[in-house]
Coordinates of C-alpha atoms and ligand atoms in Angstrom, one line a residue:
X1 CA -32.3 -35.8 24.6
X2 CA -33.4 -34.3 21.3
X3 CA -31.7 -35.9 17.9
X4 CA -28.6 -34.6 16.9
X5 CA -28.8 -32.9 13.3
X6 CA -25.4 -32.7 12.1
X7 CA -22.0 -34.8 12.4
X8 CA -19.4 -33.5 9.8
X9 CA -16.5 -35.7 9.7
X10 CA -12.5 -34.9 8.6
X11 CA -11.0 -37.9 7.1
X12 CA -7.8 -39.5 7.8
X13 CA -6.4 -42.3 6.7
X14 CA -2.2 -40.8 6.8
X15 CA -0.6 -43.8 6.2
X16 CA -1.5 -44.1 3.0
X17 CA -0.7 -40.3 2.6
X18 CA 2.4 -39.7 3.9
X19 CA 3.9 -43.1 4.7
X20 CA 6.4 -43.2 7.5
X21 CA 6.6 -39.6 7.4
X22 CA 3.1 -39.5 9.0
X23 CA 4.2 -40.8 12.2
X24 CA 6.2 -37.7 13.3
X25 CA 7.1 -35.0 10.3
X26 CA 3.5 -33.9 9.5
X27 CA 1.5 -31.4 10.8
X28 CA -1.7 -32.3 12.1
X29 CA -4.0 -29.7 11.7
X30 CA -8.0 -28.3 12.7
X31 CA -10.0 -28.6 10.0
X32 CA -11.0 -25.3 9.6
X33 CA -13.6 -26.0 6.9
X34 CA -15.7 -28.5 8.8
X35 CA -15.2 -26.3 12.2
X36 CA -16.7 -23.1 9.5
X37 CA -19.4 -25.1 8.7
X38 CA -19.8 -26.6 12.3
X39 CA -20.2 -22.6 13.7
X40 CA -22.3 -21.7 10.8
X41 CA -24.5 -24.7 11.1
X42 CA -24.9 -24.1 15.1
X43 CA -25.7 -20.5 15.1
X44 CA -28.6 -21.1 13.2
X45 CA -29.8 -23.3 15.8
X46 CA -29.2 -27.0 15.0
X47 CA -27.1 -29.3 17.0
X48 CA -23.7 -30.3 15.8
X49 CA -20.4 -32.4 16.2
X50 CA -17.3 -33.1 14.6
X51 CA -15.4 -36.5 14.5
X52 CA -11.5 -35.8 13.2
X53 CA -10.4 -39.2 12.2
X54 CA -7.1 -37.6 11.4
X55 CA -6.2 -36.7 14.7
X56 CA -8.2 -39.3 16.1
X57 CA -7.0 -41.6 14.9
X58 CA -9.8 -43.1 13.9
X59 CA -10.6 -46.1 11.4
X60 CA -13.5 -45.6 9.5
X61 CA -15.3 -48.5 11.3
X62 CA -14.9 -46.4 14.5
X63 CA -16.2 -43.4 12.8
X64 CA -19.2 -45.5 11.8
X65 CA -19.9 -47.4 14.9
X66 CA -19.6 -43.5 16.6
X67 CA -21.9 -42.4 13.7
X68 CA -24.5 -44.7 14.7
X69 CA -24.4 -43.9 18.1
X70 CA -25.4 -40.6 17.9
X71 CA -27.3 -41.4 14.8
X72 CA -27.4 -37.6 13.3
X73 CA -30.3 -36.3 10.9
X74 CA -27.4 -36.0 8.6
X75 CA -23.8 -37.2 8.4
X76 CA -21.1 -35.1 6.0
X77 CA -17.2 -35.8 5.1
X78 CA -15.6 -32.6 4.9
X79 CA -12.6 -33.6 2.3
X80 CA -11.3 -29.8 2.0
X81 CA -7.6 -28.3 3.3
X82 CA -7.1 -24.7 2.6
X83 CA -4.2 -26.0 -0.5
X84 CA -3.9 -26.9 -3.5
X85 CA -3.1 -31.4 -2.4
X86 CA -5.0 -31.2 0.6
X87 CA -8.2 -32.2 -0.6
X88 CA -8.3 -34.8 -3.6
X89 CA -6.0 -37.0 -1.4
X90 CA -8.1 -37.1 1.2
X91 CA -10.8 -38.6 -0.9
X92 CA -9.6 -42.5 -0.1
X93 CA -10.5 -41.7 3.3
X94 CA -13.7 -39.9 2.6
X95 CA -15.4 -43.3 0.7
X96 CA -14.4 -45.1 3.4
X97 CA -16.4 -43.2 5.7
X98 CA -18.8 -42.9 3.6
X99 CA -19.1 -47.1 3.0
X100 CA -18.7 -47.6 6.9
X101 CA -21.5 -45.1 7.7
X102 CA -23.9 -46.9 4.5
X103 CA -23.5 -50.7 5.8
X104 CA -23.6 -49.9 10.0
X105 CA -25.9 -47.2 9.8
X106 CA -27.9 -46.9 6.7
X107 CA -31.3 -44.9 7.9
X108 CA -28.6 -41.9 8.4
X109 CA -28.4 -39.4 5.3
X110 CA -24.6 -38.9 4.3
X111 CA -23.8 -35.6 2.8
X112 CA -20.4 -34.7 1.2
X113 CA -18.2 -31.0 1.0
X114 CA -15.3 -29.9 0.2
X115 CA -13.1 -28.9 -2.5
X116 CA -12.4 -32.0 -4.6
X117 CA -16.4 -32.9 -4.9
X118 CA -16.8 -29.6 -5.8
X119 CA -14.6 -29.9 -8.3
X120 CA -16.1 -33.3 -9.5
X121 CA -19.4 -33.4 -8.4
X122 CA -21.1 -36.0 -10.6
X123 CA -18.5 -38.7 -10.3
X124 CA -17.9 -37.8 -6.5
X125 CA -21.8 -38.9 -6.1
X126 CA -21.4 -41.7 -8.4
X127 CA -18.1 -43.1 -6.8
X128 CA -19.2 -42.5 -3.2
X129 CA -23.2 -43.5 -3.3
X130 CA -23.4 -40.2 -0.4
X131 CA -27.3 -38.9 -0.9
X132 CA -26.2 -35.3 -1.0
X133 CA -22.9 -33.4 -1.8
X134 CA -22.6 -29.3 -1.4
X135 CA -20.6 -28.0 -4.3
X136 CA -18.7 -24.7 -3.5
X137 CA -18.1 -23.3 0.7
X138 CA -21.6 -25.3 1.8
X139 CA -22.6 -22.7 4.2
X140 CA -25.7 -21.7 2.9
X141 CA -26.3 -25.4 1.0
X142 CA -25.7 -27.3 4.2
X143 CA -28.2 -24.8 6.3
X144 CA -31.1 -25.1 3.6
X145 CA -30.5 -29.1 3.5
X146 CA -30.8 -29.5 6.9
X147 CA -34.1 -27.7 7.2
X148 CA -35.4 -29.6 4.5
X149 CA -34.7 -32.7 6.0
X150 CA -35.8 -31.7 9.5
X151 CA -39.3 -30.8 7.4
X152 CA -39.8 -34.5 7.1
X153 CA -40.5 -34.5 3.6
X154 CA -37.6 -37.0 2.1
X155 CA -39.2 -37.3 -1.3
X156 CA -38.8 -34.0 -2.2
X157 CA -37.4 -32.6 -4.8
X158 CA -34.4 -30.4 -3.6
X159 CA -34.3 -26.9 -4.8
X160 CA -31.4 -25.7 -2.9
X161 CA -28.3 -23.8 -4.3
X162 CA -24.8 -25.6 -4.4
X163 CA -26.8 -29.1 -3.7
X164 CA -26.2 -32.1 -6.0
X165 CA -28.2 -34.9 -4.9
X166 CA -29.2 -38.7 -6.2
X167 CA -33.0 -39.7 -7.2
X168 CA -34.3 -42.7 -8.3
X169 CA -30.7 -43.5 -9.3
X170 CA -30.3 -40.5 -11.7
X171 CA -28.1 -37.5 -10.3
X172 CA -29.2 -34.2 -9.9
X173 CA -28.2 -30.4 -9.5
X174 CA -28.5 -26.9 -8.8
X175 CA -27.1 -23.8 -9.6
X176 CA -24.2 -23.0 -7.0
X177 CA -25.0 -20.6 -3.9
X178 CA -23.4 -17.2 -3.9
X179 CA -20.6 -17.0 -1.9
X180 CA -20.9 -15.3 2.1
X181 CA -20.1 -11.6 1.3
X182 CA -19.6 -10.2 4.8
X183 CA -17.1 -12.7 6.2
X184 CA -17.3 -11.1 9.4
X185 CA -21.0 -10.2 10.1
X186 CA -22.5 -13.9 9.1
X187 CA -19.7 -16.4 10.3
X188 CA -19.1 -17.4 13.6
X189 CA -15.4 -18.6 14.5
X190 CA -14.7 -21.8 14.0
X191 CA -16.3 -24.1 16.4
X192 CA -12.7 -24.8 18.0
X193 CA -14.8 -26.2 21.0
X194 CA -16.2 -29.7 18.7
X195 CA -12.2 -29.9 18.1
X196 CA -9.7 -32.5 19.6
X197 CA -7.9 -28.8 20.1
X198 CA -4.7 -30.7 22.2
X199 CA -3.9 -33.0 19.4
X200 CA -2.8 -31.0 16.9
X201 CA 0.8 -30.3 16.0
X202 CA 2.6 -28.0 14.1
X203 CA 5.3 -28.8 10.7
X204 CA 8.3 -30.1 11.9
X205 CA 10.2 -27.0 10.3
X206 CA 7.8 -24.6 12.0
X207 CA 9.1 -25.5 14.9
X208 CA 12.9 -25.8 14.1
X209 CA 14.7 -24.5 17.2
X210 CA 12.4 -25.8 19.6
X211 CA 11.3 -29.3 18.2
X212 CA 9.9 -30.4 21.0
X213 CA 7.3 -27.8 21.1
X214 CA 4.4 -28.6 18.2
X215 CA 1.5 -28.4 20.4
X216 CA -0.5 -27.2 20.5
X217 CA -1.2 -25.6 17.7
X218 CA -4.1 -23.7 15.4
X219 CA -5.0 -21.9 12.1
X220 CA -6.7 -18.8 11.5
X221 CA -8.2 -17.4 8.2
X222 CA -7.5 -13.7 7.7
X223 CA -9.4 -14.0 4.1
X224 CA -10.6 -16.5 1.4
X225 CA -9.9 -17.0 -1.4
X226 CA -7.2 -16.0 -4.0
X227 CA -7.1 -13.4 -6.6
X228 CA -4.7 -15.1 -9.0
X229 CA -5.4 -17.9 -11.5
X230 CA -1.9 -20.5 -11.6
X231 CA -2.8 -23.3 -13.7
X232 CA -1.5 -26.2 -10.9
X233 CA -3.5 -25.0 -8.2
X234 CA -7.3 -25.7 -7.6
X235 CA -8.2 -23.7 -4.7
X236 CA -10.3 -21.4 -6.8
X237 CA -12.6 -24.2 -7.7
X238 CA -14.3 -24.3 -4.2
X239 CA -15.3 -20.7 -4.9
X240 CA -16.4 -21.0 -8.5
X241 CA -13.2 -18.4 -9.4
X242 CA -10.1 -16.3 -8.5
X243 CA -11.2 -13.7 -6.0
X244 CA -10.3 -12.8 -2.5
X245 CA -12.3 -11.7 0.9
X246 CA -11.4 -10.0 3.7
X247 CA -12.0 -10.5 7.4
X248 CA -11.7 -7.3 9.3
X249 CA -8.5 -7.4 11.3
X250 CA -10.1 -7.1 14.6
X251 CA -12.1 -9.8 14.3
X252 CA -9.1 -11.9 13.6
X253 CA -7.2 -10.7 16.0
X254 CA -10.4 -11.7 18.8
X255 CA -10.1 -15.4 17.5
X256 CA -6.2 -15.3 17.9
X257 CA -7.2 -14.0 21.6
X258 CA -9.4 -17.2 22.2
X259 CA -6.9 -19.3 20.9
X260 CA -4.2 -18.2 22.8
X261 CA -6.6 -17.5 25.8
X262 CA -8.3 -20.9 26.0
X263 CA -6.2 -23.1 24.0
X264 CA -2.5 -22.4 24.9
X265 CA -1.9 -21.6 21.5
X266 CA 1.6 -20.3 20.2
X267 CA 2.1 -22.0 17.5
X268 CA 0.1 -20.6 14.8
X269 CA -0.3 -21.2 10.9
X270 CA -2.3 -18.5 8.9
X271 CA -4.1 -20.5 6.3
X272 CA -4.2 -18.1 3.4
X273 CA -3.3 -19.0 0.4
X274 CA -1.7 -15.2 0.1
X275 CA -1.5 -13.6 3.3
X276 CA 0.9 -10.7 2.4
X277 CA -0.7 -8.4 -0.4
X278 CA -3.0 -5.8 1.1
X279 CA -0.8 -3.8 3.2
X280 CA -3.6 -2.1 5.5
X281 CA -4.8 -5.5 5.9
X282 CA -1.7 -6.7 7.3
X283 CA -0.4 -3.9 9.2
X284 CA -3.8 -3.7 11.2
X285 CA -3.5 -7.0 12.3
X286 CA 0.2 -7.0 12.9
X287 CA -0.4 -3.7 15.2
X288 CA -3.3 -5.5 17.4
X289 CA -1.2 -8.7 18.2
X290 CA 1.8 -6.8 18.9
X291 CA -0.5 -4.7 21.2
X292 CA -1.4 -7.8 23.1
X293 CA 2.1 -8.6 23.5
X294 CA 1.6 -12.4 22.8
X295 CA 4.7 -14.9 21.9
X296 CA 3.5 -16.3 19.1
X297 CA 5.6 -18.7 16.4
X298 CA 3.7 -17.8 13.2
X299 CA 3.7 -18.7 9.6
X300 CA 2.2 -17.6 6.4
X301 CA 2.4 -17.4 2.5
X302 CA 3.8 -14.6 0.6
X303 CA 4.4 -13.6 -2.9
X304 CA 7.8 -12.7 -4.2
X305 CA 6.1 -9.6 -5.5
X306 CA 4.0 -8.6 -2.4
X307 CA 6.7 -8.4 0.4
X308 CA 7.5 -4.6 1.3
X309 CA 10.3 -3.5 4.0
X310 CA 7.9 -1.3 5.6
X311 CA 6.2 -4.0 6.7
X312 CA 8.2 -6.4 7.3
X313 CA 9.7 -5.7 10.3
X314 CA 6.4 -5.0 12.2
X315 CA 5.0 -9.1 10.6
X316 CA 8.6 -10.1 12.6
X317 CA 8.0 -8.3 15.7
X318 CA 4.1 -9.2 15.8
X319 CA 5.4 -13.5 15.6
X320 CA 5.8 -14.1 12.0
X321 CA 8.4 -16.2 12.5
X322 CA 8.3 -17.7 8.3
X323 CA 7.5 -16.6 5.5
X324 CA 6.4 -19.2 2.8
X325 CA 7.0 -18.1 -1.2
X326 CA 5.6 -20.1 -4.2
X327 CA 8.6 -19.4 -6.0
X328 CA 8.2 -23.0 -8.1
X329 CA 10.8 -22.5 -11.1
X330 CA 13.7 -21.1 -11.0
X331 CA 13.5 -20.7 -15.0
X332 CA 10.8 -17.9 -15.7
X333 CA 10.1 -19.5 -19.3
X334 CA 8.7 -22.9 -17.0
X335 CA 7.0 -20.5 -14.6
X336 CA 4.9 -18.9 -17.0
X337 CA 3.6 -21.9 -18.7
X338 CA 1.5 -22.0 -15.5
X339 CA 0.7 -18.8 -15.4
X340 CA 3.1 -17.9 -12.4
X341 CA 4.4 -14.3 -13.4
X342 CA 6.6 -12.2 -11.3
X343 CA 9.9 -10.3 -11.9
X344 CA 12.8 -12.5 -11.6
X345 CA 15.1 -10.1 -10.3
X346 CA 12.8 -9.9 -7.2
X347 CA 13.4 -13.7 -5.8
X348 CA 16.6 -13.0 -4.6
X349 CA 16.1 -9.2 -2.9
X350 CA 13.0 -10.1 -1.3
X351 CA 14.2 -13.7 0.2
X352 CA 16.9 -11.1 1.6
X353 CA 14.9 -9.1 3.0
X354 CA 13.2 -11.1 5.0
X355 CA 16.1 -13.0 6.1
X356 CA 17.2 -8.9 7.2
X357 CA 14.1 -9.1 9.3
X358 CA 14.9 -12.3 11.2
X359 CA 12.0 -14.1 9.7
X360 CA 12.9 -17.7 8.6
X361 CA 12.4 -18.0 4.8
X362 CA 11.0 -21.4 3.1
X363 CA 10.6 -21.7 -0.4
X364 CA 8.1 -24.1 -2.4
X365 CA 9.3 -25.4 -5.5
X366 CA 7.6 -27.8 -8.2
X367 CA 9.4 -30.1 -9.9
X368 CA 7.6 -31.3 -13.6
X369 CA 5.6 -28.4 -14.5
X370 CA 4.8 -29.4 -18.4
X371 CA 7.7 -27.2 -19.9
X372 CA 10.2 -28.7 -17.6
X373 CA 13.4 -30.7 -18.4
X374 CA 16.5 -31.8 -16.5
X375 CA 17.8 -28.4 -16.8
X376 CA 15.4 -26.5 -15.6
X377 CA 14.7 -29.0 -12.6
X378 CA 18.3 -28.5 -11.9
X379 CA 18.4 -24.8 -12.2
X380 CA 15.8 -24.6 -9.7
X381 CA 17.4 -27.2 -7.1
X382 CA 20.6 -25.0 -7.4
X383 CA 18.7 -21.6 -6.9
X384 CA 16.8 -22.9 -3.9
X385 CA 20.7 -23.8 -2.8
X386 CA 22.0 -20.8 -3.6
X387 CA 18.6 -18.5 -1.8
X388 CA 19.7 -20.3 1.4
X389 CA 16.3 -21.0 2.5
X390 CA 15.8 -22.6 5.9
X391 CA 13.4 -24.9 4.3
X392 CA 12.9 -26.1 0.7
X393 CA 9.5 -27.8 0.2
X394 CA 9.7 -29.7 -3.3
X395 CA 6.6 -30.9 -4.9
X396 CA 5.9 -32.9 -8.4
X397 CA 3.2 -31.6 -10.5
X398 CA 0.3 -33.5 -10.0
X399 CA -3.1 -32.6 -12.2
X400 CA -5.5 -31.5 -9.3
X401 CA -9.2 -31.8 -10.0
X402 CA -10.4 -28.1 -10.3
X403 CA -6.5 -27.0 -11.7
X404 CA -6.6 -26.1 -15.5
X405 CA -3.7 -28.8 -15.6
X406 CA -6.3 -31.4 -14.2
X407 CA -8.7 -30.2 -17.8
X408 CA -5.5 -29.9 -19.9
X409 CA -4.4 -34.1 -18.6
X410 CA -8.3 -35.5 -18.7
X411 CA -8.1 -33.5 -22.7
X412 CA -5.1 -35.0 -23.5
X413 CA -5.3 -38.6 -22.1
X414 CA -2.3 -38.3 -19.5
X415 CA -2.0 -40.9 -17.3
X416 CA -3.7 -40.0 -13.8
X417 CA -2.7 -41.7 -10.6
X418 CA -5.0 -44.7 -10.1
X419 CA -6.5 -44.0 -6.9
X420 CA -7.5 -40.8 -5.4
X421 CA -4.8 -41.3 -3.1
X422 CA -2.2 -41.0 -5.2
X423 CA -2.7 -37.7 -5.6
X424 CA -0.4 -37.4 -2.4
X425 CA 3.0 -35.9 -3.1
X426 CA 4.2 -38.4 0.2
X427 CA 2.2 -41.3 -0.2
X428 CA 3.7 -44.5 -1.9
X429 CA 1.4 -44.1 -5.1
X430 CA 2.3 -40.5 -6.0
X431 CA 2.0 -40.6 -9.6
X432 CA 2.6 -36.9 -10.8
X433 CA 2.5 -35.4 -14.3
X434 CA 4.5 -35.7 -16.9
X435 CA 6.6 -32.9 -18.8
X436 CA 6.9 -32.5 -22.3
X437 CA 10.0 -33.9 -22.2
X438 CA 10.4 -36.1 -18.8
X439 CA 8.2 -39.3 -17.6
X440 CA 6.3 -39.2 -14.1
X441 CA 9.2 -41.7 -12.7
X442 CA 11.9 -39.4 -13.8
X443 CA 10.3 -36.1 -11.9
X444 CA 9.9 -38.1 -9.2
X445 CA 13.1 -39.3 -9.0
X446 CA 14.7 -36.3 -9.3
X447 CA 12.4 -34.4 -6.5
X448 CA 13.4 -37.2 -4.0
X449 CA 17.5 -37.2 -4.8
X450 CA 16.7 -32.8 -4.8
X451 CA 15.2 -33.0 -1.3
X452 CA 18.3 -35.2 0.1
X453 CA 20.3 -33.0 -1.5
X454 CA 19.6 -29.7 -0.3
X455 CA 18.5 -31.1 3.2
X456 CA 21.5 -33.2 3.8
X457 CA 23.8 -30.4 2.1
X458 CA 26.8 -29.7 4.9
X459 CA 26.3 -25.4 4.5
X460 CA 23.3 -25.9 5.1
X461 CA 22.9 -28.5 8.4
X462 CA 26.0 -26.0 9.4
X463 CA 23.4 -22.9 9.4
X464 CA 20.7 -24.7 10.7
X465 CA 23.2 -25.6 13.9
X466 CA 24.2 -22.2 14.6
X467 CA 20.6 -20.9 13.8
X468 CA 18.7 -23.6 15.7
X469 CA 20.8 -25.6 17.1
X470 CA 21.8 -28.9 17.3
X471 CA 19.3 -30.6 18.6
X472 CA 17.3 -29.6 15.4
X473 CA 19.8 -30.4 12.6
X474 CA 20.1 -34.1 14.4
X475 CA 16.2 -33.8 13.7
X476 CA 16.8 -32.6 10.1
X477 CA 19.1 -35.9 9.7
X478 CA 16.5 -38.0 11.2
X479 CA 13.9 -37.0 8.9
X480 CA 15.7 -37.5 5.8
X481 CA 16.6 -40.8 6.7
X482 CA 13.0 -41.9 6.3
X483 CA 13.0 -43.6 2.8
X484 CA 9.5 -42.1 1.0
X485 CA 8.6 -45.1 -1.0
X486 CA 7.7 -44.8 -4.2
X487 CA 5.8 -47.3 -6.7
X488 CA 5.9 -45.1 -9.7
X489 CA 9.9 -44.5 -9.5
Ligands
SF4_501 S1 -1.3 -17.7 -6.1 FE1 -1.6 -19.3 -7.4 S2 -1.0 -21.0 -6.6 FE2 -1.4 -19.4 -4.6 S3 -3.5 -19.6 -4.6 FE3 -3.1 -18.3 -6.0 S4 -3.7 -19.5 -7.5 FE4 -3.0 -21.1 -6.1

């Protein structure tokens, strides 16, 4: 049997990241980026395996044991999710896996890829002792690296775009590789067949009304990147700057066909940072899904200023049952302070229009933005309650590497989390940024109180019971009984 070329690992350590929420509440998402990289590398003739430590769940030691058996030419950890919070917090798990690999199978070359390593390449190499690092998307870089390693010249200098590496205790870098231009033509589907598809689980709220049917679950992307540049967001660091590339609707829907027909998927997340933007793109995808008559339960992100009345009924008919809006703050000035601008008057109108089309509305809010004080945070909570959202995600402000807030925090010498898992919103070590007026502890305490106030509000529970039934409201109450431990409150 010929030697395996590439092993990709998605890191885990969910109990560090989600505490008690890790047992049932949080979603377990198929690792899209590991799947895409695997699909691309396989298309170019290399053999690939994926281990998902989160879905396993598998410890670093178990992964290293499996890697030693498989003995690939290259073992890589992919530290990417597709939202701002998903990469940095996974660095603790990633570093543990790389450590275990080095002690269990030191002959295997290692590589790391993803958003956080892209944002802090030199630091990541120095902290983890990894042999190689892919900066950026990684498709071309990983392929060229495998080609170089398989050609057998291990002592060469690597002139590979996007590659950082260590040689004689020094870190060397190359310019970034170009982005994939033709997503349809160059990227095959994610390698779903290499993933444990039966283990993935949707977010709890995504399945309100059918809370016991959170599996199977999958994700699909229709575009990569985002044209905006909010200061708290690091998503575009992976791509080198703001911008959006789209797949053709036809190709997206053929991938959905595969997920539905081969894996029995009904719960589906559209991963795009900004799905609802170009009308023709969204309309065509919806039309193609409606034609097929699938009974999907989907959710997607939208902006308050990009949802059009014309489109919304079609989205519902296609099975988009939830839209998530990044409202962030009730105070326009606080939003503008982080470059998130939209017309204040549109918030209520868009939420009502969405609800009127039968789509459930999720609001994303961030407490502790730089200009926040108690009054503005209270306004935000009151706005969320007033909007009668079906779910409210309350976040605290984190200085994610790759974001402007991170660069500002470093320049100002603000205290940042002492571990990478301290960037997890729900972990015990979570340490948000302070604001101009409030400490990190004050922000965190406000957030945890606001979450309970919103979701245990009798008016909210009553609405949820009418809409989704008793089982869902019991679930919500159960969720609120879980005590999130916080070291920094
Ligand atoms: S709109 Fe802002 S927060 Fe959302 S993905 Fe784009 S840059 Fe990030």
